[in-house]
Tab-separated table of C-alpha atoms in Angstrom:
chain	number	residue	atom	x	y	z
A	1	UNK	CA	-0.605	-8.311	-15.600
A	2	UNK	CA	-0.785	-8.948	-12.093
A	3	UNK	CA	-3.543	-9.508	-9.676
A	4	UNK	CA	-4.222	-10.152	-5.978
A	5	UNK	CA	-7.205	-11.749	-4.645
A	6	UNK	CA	-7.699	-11.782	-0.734
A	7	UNK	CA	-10.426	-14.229	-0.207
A	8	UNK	CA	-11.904	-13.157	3.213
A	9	UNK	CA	-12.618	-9.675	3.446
A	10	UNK	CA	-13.572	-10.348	7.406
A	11	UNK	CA	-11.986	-12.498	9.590
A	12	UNK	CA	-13.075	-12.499	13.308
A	13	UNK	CA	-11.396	-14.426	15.565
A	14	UNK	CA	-10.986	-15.134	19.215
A	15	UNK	CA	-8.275	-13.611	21.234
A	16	UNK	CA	-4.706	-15.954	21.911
A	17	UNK	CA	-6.600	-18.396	18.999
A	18	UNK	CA	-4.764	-18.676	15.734
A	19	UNK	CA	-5.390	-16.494	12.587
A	20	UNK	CA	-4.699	-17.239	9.289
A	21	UNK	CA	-5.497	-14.383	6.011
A	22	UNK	CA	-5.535	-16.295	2.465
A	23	UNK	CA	-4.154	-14.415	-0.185
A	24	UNK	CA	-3.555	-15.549	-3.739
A	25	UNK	CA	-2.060	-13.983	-7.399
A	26	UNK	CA	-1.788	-13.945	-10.858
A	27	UNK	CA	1.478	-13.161	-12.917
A	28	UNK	CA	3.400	-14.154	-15.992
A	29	UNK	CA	6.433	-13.410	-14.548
A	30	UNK	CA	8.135	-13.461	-11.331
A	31	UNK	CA	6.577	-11.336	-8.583
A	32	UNK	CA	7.499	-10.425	-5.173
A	33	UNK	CA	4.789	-10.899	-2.578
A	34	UNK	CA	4.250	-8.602	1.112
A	35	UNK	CA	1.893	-7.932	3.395
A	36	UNK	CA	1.273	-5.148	4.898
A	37	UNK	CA	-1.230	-3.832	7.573
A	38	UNK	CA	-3.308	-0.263	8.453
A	39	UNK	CA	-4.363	0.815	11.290
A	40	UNK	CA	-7.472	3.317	11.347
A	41	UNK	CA	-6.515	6.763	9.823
A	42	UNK	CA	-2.789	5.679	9.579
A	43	UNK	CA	-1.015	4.593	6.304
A	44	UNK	CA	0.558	1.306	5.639
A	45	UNK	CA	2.980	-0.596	7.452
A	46	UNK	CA	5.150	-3.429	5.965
A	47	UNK	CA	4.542	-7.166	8.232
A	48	UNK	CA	6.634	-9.266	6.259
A	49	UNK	CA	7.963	-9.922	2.510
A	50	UNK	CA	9.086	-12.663	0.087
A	51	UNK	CA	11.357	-11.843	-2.187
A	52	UNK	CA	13.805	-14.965	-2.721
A	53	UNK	CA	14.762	-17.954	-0.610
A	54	UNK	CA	13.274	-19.931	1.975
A	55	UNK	CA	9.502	-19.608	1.268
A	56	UNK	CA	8.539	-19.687	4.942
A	57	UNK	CA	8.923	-16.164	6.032
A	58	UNK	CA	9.230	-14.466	9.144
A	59	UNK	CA	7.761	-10.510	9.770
A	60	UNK	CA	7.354	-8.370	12.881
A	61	UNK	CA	4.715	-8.867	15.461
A	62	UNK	CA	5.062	-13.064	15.370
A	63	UNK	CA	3.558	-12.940	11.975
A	64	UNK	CA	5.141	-15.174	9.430
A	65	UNK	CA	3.936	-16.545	5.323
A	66	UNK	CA	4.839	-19.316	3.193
A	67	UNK	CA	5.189	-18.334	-0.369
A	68	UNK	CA	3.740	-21.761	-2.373
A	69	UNK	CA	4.892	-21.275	-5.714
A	70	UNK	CA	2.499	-24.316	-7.099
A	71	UNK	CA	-0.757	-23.053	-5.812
A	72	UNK	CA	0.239	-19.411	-6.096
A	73	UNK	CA	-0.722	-18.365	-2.824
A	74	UNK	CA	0.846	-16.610	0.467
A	75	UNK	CA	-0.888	-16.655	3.296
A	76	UNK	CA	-0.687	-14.809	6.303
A	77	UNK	CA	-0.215	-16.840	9.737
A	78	UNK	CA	-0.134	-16.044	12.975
A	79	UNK	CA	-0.518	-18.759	16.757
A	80	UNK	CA	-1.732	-16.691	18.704
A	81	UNK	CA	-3.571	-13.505	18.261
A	82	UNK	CA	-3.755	-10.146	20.469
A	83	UNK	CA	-6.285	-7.720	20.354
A	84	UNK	CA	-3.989	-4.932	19.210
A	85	UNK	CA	-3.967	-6.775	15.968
A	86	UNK	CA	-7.401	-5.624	15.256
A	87	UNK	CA	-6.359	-3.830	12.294
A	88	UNK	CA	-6.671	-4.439	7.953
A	89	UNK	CA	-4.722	-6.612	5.752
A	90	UNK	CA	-3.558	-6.176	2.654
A	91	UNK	CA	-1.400	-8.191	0.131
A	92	UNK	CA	0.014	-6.880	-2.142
A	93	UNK	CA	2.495	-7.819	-5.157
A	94	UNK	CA	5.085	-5.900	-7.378
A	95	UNK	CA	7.738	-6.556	-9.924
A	96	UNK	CA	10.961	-5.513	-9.436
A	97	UNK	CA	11.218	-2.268	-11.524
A	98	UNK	CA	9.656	0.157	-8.797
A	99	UNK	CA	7.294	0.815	-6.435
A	100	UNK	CA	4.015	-0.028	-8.548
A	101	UNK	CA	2.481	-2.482	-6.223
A	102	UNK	CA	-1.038	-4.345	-7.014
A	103	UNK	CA	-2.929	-4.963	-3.728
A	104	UNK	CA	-5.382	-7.309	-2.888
A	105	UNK	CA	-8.752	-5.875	-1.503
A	106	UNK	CA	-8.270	-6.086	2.239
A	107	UNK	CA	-8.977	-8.308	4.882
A	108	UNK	CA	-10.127	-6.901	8.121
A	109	UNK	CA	-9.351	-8.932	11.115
A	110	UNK	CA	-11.264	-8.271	14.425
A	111	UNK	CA	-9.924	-9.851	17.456
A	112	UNK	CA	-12.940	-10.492	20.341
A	113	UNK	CA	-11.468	-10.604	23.823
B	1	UNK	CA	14.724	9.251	11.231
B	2	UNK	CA	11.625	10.869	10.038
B	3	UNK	CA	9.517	8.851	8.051
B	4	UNK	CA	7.068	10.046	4.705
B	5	UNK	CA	5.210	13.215	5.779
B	6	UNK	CA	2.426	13.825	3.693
B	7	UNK	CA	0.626	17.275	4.162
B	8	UNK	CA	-1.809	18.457	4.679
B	9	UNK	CA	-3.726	15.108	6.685
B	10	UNK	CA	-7.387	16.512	5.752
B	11	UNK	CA	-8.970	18.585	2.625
B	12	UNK	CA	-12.363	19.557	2.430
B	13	UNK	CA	-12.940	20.676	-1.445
B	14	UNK	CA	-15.705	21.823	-3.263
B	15	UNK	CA	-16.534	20.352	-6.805
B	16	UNK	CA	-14.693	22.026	-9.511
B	17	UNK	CA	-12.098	23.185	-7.489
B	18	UNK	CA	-8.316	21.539	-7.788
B	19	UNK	CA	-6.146	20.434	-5.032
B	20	UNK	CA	-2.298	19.875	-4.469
B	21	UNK	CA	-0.799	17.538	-2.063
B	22	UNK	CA	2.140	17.287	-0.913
B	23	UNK	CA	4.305	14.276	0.227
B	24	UNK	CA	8.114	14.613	1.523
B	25	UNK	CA	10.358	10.970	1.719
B	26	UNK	CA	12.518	10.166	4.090
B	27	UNK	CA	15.618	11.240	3.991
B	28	UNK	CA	17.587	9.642	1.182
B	29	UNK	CA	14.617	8.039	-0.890
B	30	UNK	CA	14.409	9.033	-4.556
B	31	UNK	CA	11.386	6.922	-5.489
B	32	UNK	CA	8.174	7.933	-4.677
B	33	UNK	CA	4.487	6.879	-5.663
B	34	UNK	CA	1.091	7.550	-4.723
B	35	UNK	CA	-1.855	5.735	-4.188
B	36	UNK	CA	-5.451	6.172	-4.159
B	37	UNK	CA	-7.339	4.305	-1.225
B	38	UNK	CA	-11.070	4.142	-1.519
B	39	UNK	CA	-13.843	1.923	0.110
B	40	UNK	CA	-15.193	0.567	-3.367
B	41	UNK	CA	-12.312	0.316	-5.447
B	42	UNK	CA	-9.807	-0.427	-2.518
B	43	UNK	CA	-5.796	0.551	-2.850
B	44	UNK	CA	-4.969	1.701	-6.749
B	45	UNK	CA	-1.360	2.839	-8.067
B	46	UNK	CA	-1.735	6.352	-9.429
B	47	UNK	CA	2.177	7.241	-10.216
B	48	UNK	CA	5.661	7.059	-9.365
B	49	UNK	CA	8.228	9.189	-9.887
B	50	UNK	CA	12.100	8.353	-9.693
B	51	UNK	CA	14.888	11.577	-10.094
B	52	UNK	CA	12.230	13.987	-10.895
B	53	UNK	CA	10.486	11.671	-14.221
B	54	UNK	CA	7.419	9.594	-13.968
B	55	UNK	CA	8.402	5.939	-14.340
B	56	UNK	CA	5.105	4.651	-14.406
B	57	UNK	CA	0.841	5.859	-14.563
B	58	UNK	CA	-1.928	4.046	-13.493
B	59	UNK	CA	-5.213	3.973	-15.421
B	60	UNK	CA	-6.506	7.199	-13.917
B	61	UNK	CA	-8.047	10.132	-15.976
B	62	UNK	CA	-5.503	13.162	-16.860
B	63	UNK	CA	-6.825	15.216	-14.078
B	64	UNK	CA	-4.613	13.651	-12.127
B	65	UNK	CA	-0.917	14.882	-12.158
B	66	UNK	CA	1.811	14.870	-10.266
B	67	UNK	CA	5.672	15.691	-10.028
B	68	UNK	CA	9.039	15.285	-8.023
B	69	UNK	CA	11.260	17.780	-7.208
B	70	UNK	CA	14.967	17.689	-7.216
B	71	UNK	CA	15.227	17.246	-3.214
B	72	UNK	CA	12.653	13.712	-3.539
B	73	UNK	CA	9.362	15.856	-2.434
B	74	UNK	CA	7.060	15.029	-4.637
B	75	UNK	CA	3.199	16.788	-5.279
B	76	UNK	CA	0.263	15.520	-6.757
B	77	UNK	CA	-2.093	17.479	-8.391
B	78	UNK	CA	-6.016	17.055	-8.935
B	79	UNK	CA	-8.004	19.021	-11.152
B	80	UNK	CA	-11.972	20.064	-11.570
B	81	UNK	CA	-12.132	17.320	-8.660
B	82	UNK	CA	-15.472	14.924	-8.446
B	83	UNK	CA	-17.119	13.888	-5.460
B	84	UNK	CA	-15.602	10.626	-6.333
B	85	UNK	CA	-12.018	11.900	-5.708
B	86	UNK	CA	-13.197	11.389	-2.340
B	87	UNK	CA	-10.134	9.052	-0.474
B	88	UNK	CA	-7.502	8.701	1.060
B	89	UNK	CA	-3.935	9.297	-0.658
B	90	UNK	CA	-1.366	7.706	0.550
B	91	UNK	CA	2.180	7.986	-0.853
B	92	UNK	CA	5.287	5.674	-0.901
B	93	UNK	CA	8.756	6.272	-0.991
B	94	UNK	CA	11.877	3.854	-1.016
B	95	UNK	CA	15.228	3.992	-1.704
B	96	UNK	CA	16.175	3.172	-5.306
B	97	UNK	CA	14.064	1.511	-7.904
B	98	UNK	CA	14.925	-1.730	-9.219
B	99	UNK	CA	16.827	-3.151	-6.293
B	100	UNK	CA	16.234	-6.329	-3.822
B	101	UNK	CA	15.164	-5.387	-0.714
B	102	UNK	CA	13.629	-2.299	-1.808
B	103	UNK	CA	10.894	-1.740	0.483
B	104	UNK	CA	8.074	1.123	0.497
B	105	UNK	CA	7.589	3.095	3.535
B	106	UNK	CA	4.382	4.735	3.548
B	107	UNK	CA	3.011	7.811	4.663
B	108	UNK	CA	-0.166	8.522	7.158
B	109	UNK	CA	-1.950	9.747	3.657
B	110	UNK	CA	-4.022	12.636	2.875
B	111	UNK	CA	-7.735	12.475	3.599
B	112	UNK	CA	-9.547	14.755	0.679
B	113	UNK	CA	-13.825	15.113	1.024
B	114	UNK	CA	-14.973	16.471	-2.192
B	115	UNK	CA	-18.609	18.216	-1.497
């Protein structure tokens, strides 16, 4: 079975300051990690994913993860926040036979101006 | 192109009473699940459904059903609802199952109040 744990369920942080949202997992097998982020009263939208590769990966909005196999974490990064990413975080993991995906508990990030 | 429309955006239900919602993919997608979003118990994988047969379940009670029609559209269905059916449902749909690069485009969700 898989599981997610997201260790900080707040994170507030200081505008233009750096961010970064832990996330670890559980599997027996091979998993393939995202991250995705909600906005109030909107669904999800998809930052960034790992699903092979290079295990420093690059999503939208200059927010990037490194997938580290050994401590079987990928956290979520980001230099230099704005306050339009005020918003929740969630990671989330799924093997690849569908769209059953396991996700973490949320972190919500509040960026003070 | 249009993304996942789920309809309607808010329910109000009484106890008792059942409820159908309805989600549409985009365009193209035959995979779609659904997903129960709640402040306590947080994002948790209800179904999916792939050509019209569910693929896989999560561990929720049989009140909850759901199908896919042969156009992608897909409805889920809750019966003699509880005022903890209370949540947000949010469904996902993506292009083919089993496939690298598959990514899940989600819908705004459904926001049912059970009173």
């Amino acid at each position: 079975a898989q599981s997610v744990t997201q260790l900080d369920s707040q994170v507030p942080v200081f505008e233009e300051a750096p961010v970064e949202l832990r996330c670890n997992y559980s599997s027996s097998v091979s998993v393939y990690l995202f991250w995705y982020v909600q906005y109030p009263n909107q669904g999800l939208q998809l930052l960034l994913k790992y699903l092979s590769g290079s295990t420093l990966v690059k999503g939208i909005n200059g927010f990037e993860a490194e997938f580290n196999k050994s401590q079987t974490s990928f956290h979520l990064r980001k230099p230099s926040v704005h306050i339009s990413d005020t918003a929740e975080y969630f990671c989330a993991v799924t093997r690849n036979t569908g769209n059953q995906f396991y996700f973490g508990t949320g972190t919500s990030l509040t960026v003070i101006p | 192109k249009a993304g996942v429309t789920q309809t309607p955006r808010y329910l109000i239900k009484t106890r008792g009473q059942q409820v159908t919602l309805s989600c549409s993919p985009i365009s193209g997608h035959r995979s779609v699940s659904w997903y129960q979003q709640t402040p306590g118990q947080g994002l948790q994988f209800l179904f999916e459904y792939f050509s019209e047969t569910q693929r896989n379940k999560g561990n929720f009670p049989g009140r909850f059903s759901g199908r896919q029609f042969s156009n992608s559209r897909s409805e889920m269905n809750v019966s003699t609802l509880e005022l903890g059916d209370s949540a947000l449902y949010l469904c996902a749909s993506s292009l083919a199952v089993g496939q690298l690069n598959t990514e899940a485009f989600f819908g705004q969700g459904t926001r049912l109040t059970v009173v």
